[in-house]
Amino acid sequence: GFLCCQYKTEMYWFELFEMLRKLALTSIVIFFFYGKLTQTVMGILLNLISVMMYCYEKPYQNDTDLHTQLLAQVSLFCTILVGLLGQAR
């Protein structure tokens, strides 16, 4: 289907990983750790796990897609890190 066409054939399952990553970053972290420093730390850990998955699995057919996704993940990491530094003040 159209959801899996950017992935390598053997990586058809990676869209499920992507959906679970988004769910974890937007919902699970907010509901279970709301307003705590733990929320930000969990966001950073989830982000680092996803970066490691992208680097290890290399799921995309096109390397440009992989590099774009990694750039987006690094940007998200920096955003969450700034939030962590803001909370520490």
PDB file of C-alpha atoms in Angstrom:
ATOM      1  CA  GLY A   1       0.000   0.000   0.000  1.00  0.00           C
ATOM      2  CA  PHE A   2       0.886   3.659  -0.117  1.00  0.00           C
ATOM      3  CA  LEU A   3       2.010   3.675   3.523  1.00  0.00           C
ATOM      4  CA  CYS A   4       4.807   1.203   2.883  1.00  0.00           C
ATOM      5  CA  CYS A   5       5.968   2.223  -0.603  1.00  0.00           C
ATOM      6  CA  GLN A   6       8.916   4.338   0.631  1.00  0.00           C
ATOM      7  CA  TYR A   7      10.329   1.421   2.632  1.00  0.00           C
ATOM      8  CA  LYS A   8      12.426  -1.488   1.407  1.00  0.00           C
ATOM      9  CA  THR A   9      10.345  -4.596   0.721  1.00  0.00           C
ATOM     10  CA  GLU A  10      11.595  -6.454   3.799  1.00  0.00           C
ATOM     11  CA  MET A  11      10.921  -3.385   5.991  1.00  0.00           C
ATOM     12  CA  TYR A  12       7.152  -3.250   5.379  1.00  0.00           C
ATOM     13  CA  TRP A  13       6.641  -3.349   9.178  1.00  0.00           C
ATOM     14  CA  PHE A  14       8.519  -0.098   9.757  1.00  0.00           C
ATOM     15  CA  GLU A  15       5.390   2.019   9.291  1.00  0.00           C
ATOM     16  CA  LEU A  16       3.978   0.308  12.391  1.00  0.00           C
ATOM     17  CA  PHE A  17       7.134   1.279  14.292  1.00  0.00           C
ATOM     18  CA  GLU A  18       6.711   4.850  13.047  1.00  0.00           C
ATOM     19  CA  MET A  19       3.097   4.995  14.240  1.00  0.00           C
ATOM     20  CA  LEU A  20       4.023   3.580  17.652  1.00  0.00           C
ATOM     21  CA  ARG A  21       6.866   6.121  17.931  1.00  0.00           C
ATOM     22  CA  LYS A  22       4.463   8.989  17.235  1.00  0.00           C
ATOM     23  CA  LEU A  23       1.916   7.585  19.680  1.00  0.00           C
ATOM     24  CA  ALA A  24       4.559   7.276  22.383  1.00  0.00           C
ATOM     25  CA  LEU A  25       5.904  10.788  21.869  1.00  0.00           C
ATOM     26  CA  THR A  26       2.509  12.487  21.682  1.00  0.00           C
ATOM     27  CA  SER A  27       0.262  10.529  24.003  1.00  0.00           C
ATOM     28  CA  ILE A  28       1.920   8.059  26.318  1.00  0.00           C
ATOM     29  CA  VAL A  29       4.577  10.471  27.571  1.00  0.00           C
ATOM     30  CA  ILE A  30       1.984  13.194  28.146  1.00  0.00           C
ATOM     31  CA  PHE A  31      -0.554  11.044  30.010  1.00  0.00           C
ATOM     32  CA  PHE A  32       1.829   9.130  32.248  1.00  0.00           C
ATOM     33  CA  PHE A  33       4.443  11.738  33.043  1.00  0.00           C
ATOM     34  CA  TYR A  34       2.595  15.067  32.679  1.00  0.00           C
ATOM     35  CA  GLY A  35       4.401  18.077  34.114  1.00  0.00           C
ATOM     36  CA  LYS A  36       7.418  16.193  35.399  1.00  0.00           C
ATOM     37  CA  LEU A  37      11.056  16.230  34.415  1.00  0.00           C
ATOM     38  CA  THR A  38      10.596  12.534  33.679  1.00  0.00           C
ATOM     39  CA  GLN A  39       8.347  13.484  30.755  1.00  0.00           C
ATOM     40  CA  THR A  40      11.174  15.315  29.013  1.00  0.00           C
ATOM     41  CA  VAL A  41      13.730  12.619  29.770  1.00  0.00           C
ATOM     42  CA  MET A  42      11.370   9.934  28.397  1.00  0.00           C
ATOM     43  CA  GLY A  43      10.913  12.029  25.252  1.00  0.00           C
ATOM     44  CA  ILE A  44      14.679  12.180  24.779  1.00  0.00           C
ATOM     45  CA  LEU A  45      15.049   8.425  25.361  1.00  0.00           C
ATOM     46  CA  LEU A  46      12.275   7.593  22.899  1.00  0.00           C
ATOM     47  CA  ASN A  47      13.872   9.900  20.364  1.00  0.00           C
ATOM     48  CA  LEU A  48      17.296   8.303  20.794  1.00  0.00           C
ATOM     49  CA  ILE A  49      15.806   4.817  20.437  1.00  0.00           C
ATOM     50  CA  SER A  50      14.137   5.825  17.189  1.00  0.00           C
ATOM     51  CA  VAL A  51      17.375   7.346  15.839  1.00  0.00           C
ATOM     52  CA  MET A  52      19.169   4.094  16.652  1.00  0.00           C
ATOM     53  CA  MET A  53      16.446   2.105  14.853  1.00  0.00           C
ATOM     54  CA  TYR A  54      16.724   4.308  11.751  1.00  0.00           C
ATOM     55  CA  CYS A  55      20.525   4.007  11.720  1.00  0.00           C
ATOM     56  CA  TYR A  56      20.535   0.254  12.332  1.00  0.00           C
ATOM     57  CA  GLU A  57      17.689  -0.819  10.058  1.00  0.00           C
ATOM     58  CA  LYS A  58      18.036   1.789   7.246  1.00  0.00           C
ATOM     59  CA  PRO A  59      14.418   1.124   6.231  1.00  0.00           C
ATOM     60  CA  TYR A  60      14.052   3.534   3.315  1.00  0.00           C
ATOM     61  CA  GLN A  61      14.630   2.695  -0.340  1.00  0.00           C
ATOM     62  CA  ASN A  62      16.116   6.134  -0.942  1.00  0.00           C
ATOM     63  CA  ASP A  63      19.054   7.369   1.158  1.00  0.00           C
ATOM     64  CA  THR A  64      17.737  10.923   0.906  1.00  0.00           C
ATOM     65  CA  ASP A  65      14.618   9.856   2.800  1.00  0.00           C
ATOM     66  CA  LEU A  66      16.784   8.347   5.535  1.00  0.00           C
ATOM     67  CA  HIS A  67      18.906  11.476   5.830  1.00  0.00           C
ATOM     68  CA  THR A  68      15.799  13.668   5.950  1.00  0.00           C
ATOM     69  CA  GLN A  69      14.269  11.503   8.678  1.00  0.00           C
ATOM     70  CA  LEU A  70      17.496  11.558  10.699  1.00  0.00           C
ATOM     71  CA  LEU A  71      17.666  15.346  10.357  1.00  0.00           C
ATOM     72  CA  ALA A  72      14.079  15.585  11.607  1.00  0.00           C
ATOM     73  CA  GLN A  73      14.912  13.327  14.568  1.00  0.00           C
ATOM     74  CA  VAL A  74      17.989  15.396  15.465  1.00  0.00           C
ATOM     75  CA  SER A  75      15.853  18.533  15.266  1.00  0.00           C
ATOM     76  CA  LEU A  76      13.287  16.945  17.582  1.00  0.00           C
ATOM     77  CA  PHE A  77      16.077  15.924  19.972  1.00  0.00           C
ATOM     78  CA  CYS A  78      17.382  19.506  20.086  1.00  0.00           C
ATOM     79  CA  THR A  79      13.883  20.850  20.709  1.00  0.00           C
ATOM     80  CA  ILE A  80      13.279  18.452  23.598  1.00  0.00           C
ATOM     81  CA  LEU A  81      16.752  19.169  24.986  1.00  0.00           C
ATOM     82  CA  VAL A  82      16.027  22.902  25.046  1.00  0.00           C
ATOM     83  CA  GLY A  83      12.818  22.086  26.907  1.00  0.00           C
ATOM     84  CA  LEU A  84      14.837  20.052  29.414  1.00  0.00           C
ATOM     85  CA  LEU A  85      17.249  22.927  29.933  1.00  0.00           C
ATOM     86  CA  GLY A  86      14.305  25.273  30.420  1.00  0.00           C
ATOM     87  CA  GLN A  87      12.841  22.993  33.089  1.00  0.00           C
ATOM     88  CA  ALA A  88      16.154  22.755  34.913  1.00  0.00           C
ATOM     89  CA  ARG A  89      16.222  26.504  35.530  1.00  0.00           C
TER      90      ARG A  89
END
